[in-house]
Amino acid sequence: SQQGEEDPQALSIQEGENATMNCSYKTSINNLQWYRQNSGRGLVHLILIRSNEREKHSGRLRVTLDTSKKSSSLLITASRAADTASYFCATDRVSGSRLTFGEGTQLTVNP
Amino acid sequence: GAVVSQHPSWVICKSGTSVKIECRSLDFQATTMFWYRQFPKQSLMLMATSNEGSKATYEQGVEKDKFLINHASLTLSTLTVTSAHPEDSSFYICSATVAGGNYEQYFGPGTRLTVT
């Protein structure tokens, strides 16, 4: 089974609202990454946070990492209809090694 | 920079035939490439890890004789689905890491395989 679990599985919000997605994992990690996937397309890398980091920002994205709880959250502020996509977290135990993906959150931003 | 391409983007084949999918790193050398499979509305599952010049490492439950992986150069890895069956229909995605880079994996756009 997948190591990572994401919560919620689906999220529907109105444009302008913030969207928060959570990811939990089971084993120790080196890095945690968030990816976005539009329907039927490849993955777009959003942000990487290392195990010794607690928070990272990139534009409208804010990622937190709590290694004691083995969890991470992705916050998208001021959402746009174009943010509609699936969002996945992925962890690795060694930098550059295999990634283990979470189940993903399907985000729908209604205009 | 760090662009990964896949070819073809989609393919339809008949049951029992073989299909080859190419994964290329266009502007960097990739020492390691990964192959993932994604069924509809599901997450990505790693199939195998491919290092240039050596045999691929397959994940548990993935048949290495059915999914042949060749990583002959630092810019090309191929996945051949042999004797394809309808249950092999899926979205196949490759990724590559940059030799000496920051360990980020760069993903290809994926190949949609439909076996009829």
Short mmCIF file of N, CA, C and O in Angstrom, two decimals, chain B residues 10 31 44 58-59 68:
data_model
loop_
_atom_site.label_atom_id
_atom_site.label_comp_id
_atom_site.label_asym_id
_atom_site.label_seq_id
_atom_site.Cartn_x
_atom_site.Cartn_y
_atom_site.Cartn_z
N TRP B 10 0.64 8.96 -26.41
CA TRP B 10 -0.43 7.98 -26.22
C TRP B 10 -0.27 6.90 -27.28
O TRP B 10 0.27 7.14 -28.35
N THR B 31 21.55 10.28 -14.46
CA THR B 31 22.16 9.02 -14.05
C THR B 31 21.10 8.02 -13.64
O THR B 31 21.28 6.82 -13.77
N LEU B 44 0.61 7.61 -8.13
CA LEU B 44 1.70 7.01 -8.90
C LEU B 44 2.33 5.88 -8.09
O LEU B 44 2.59 6.02 -6.90
N TYR B 58 13.55 -3.57 -9.93
CA TYR B 58 12.10 -3.59 -10.00
C TYR B 58 11.48 -3.63 -8.61
O TYR B 58 12.02 -4.25 -7.69
N GLU B 59 10.34 -2.99 -8.50
CA GLU B 59 9.59 -3.03 -7.25
C GLU B 59 8.89 -4.39 -7.11
O GLU B 59 8.63 -5.09 -8.10
N LEU B 68 10.20 -4.54 -19.68
CA LEU B 68 11.64 -4.50 -19.94
C LEU B 68 12.13 -3.06 -19.94
O LEU B 68 11.61 -2.23 -20.66
#
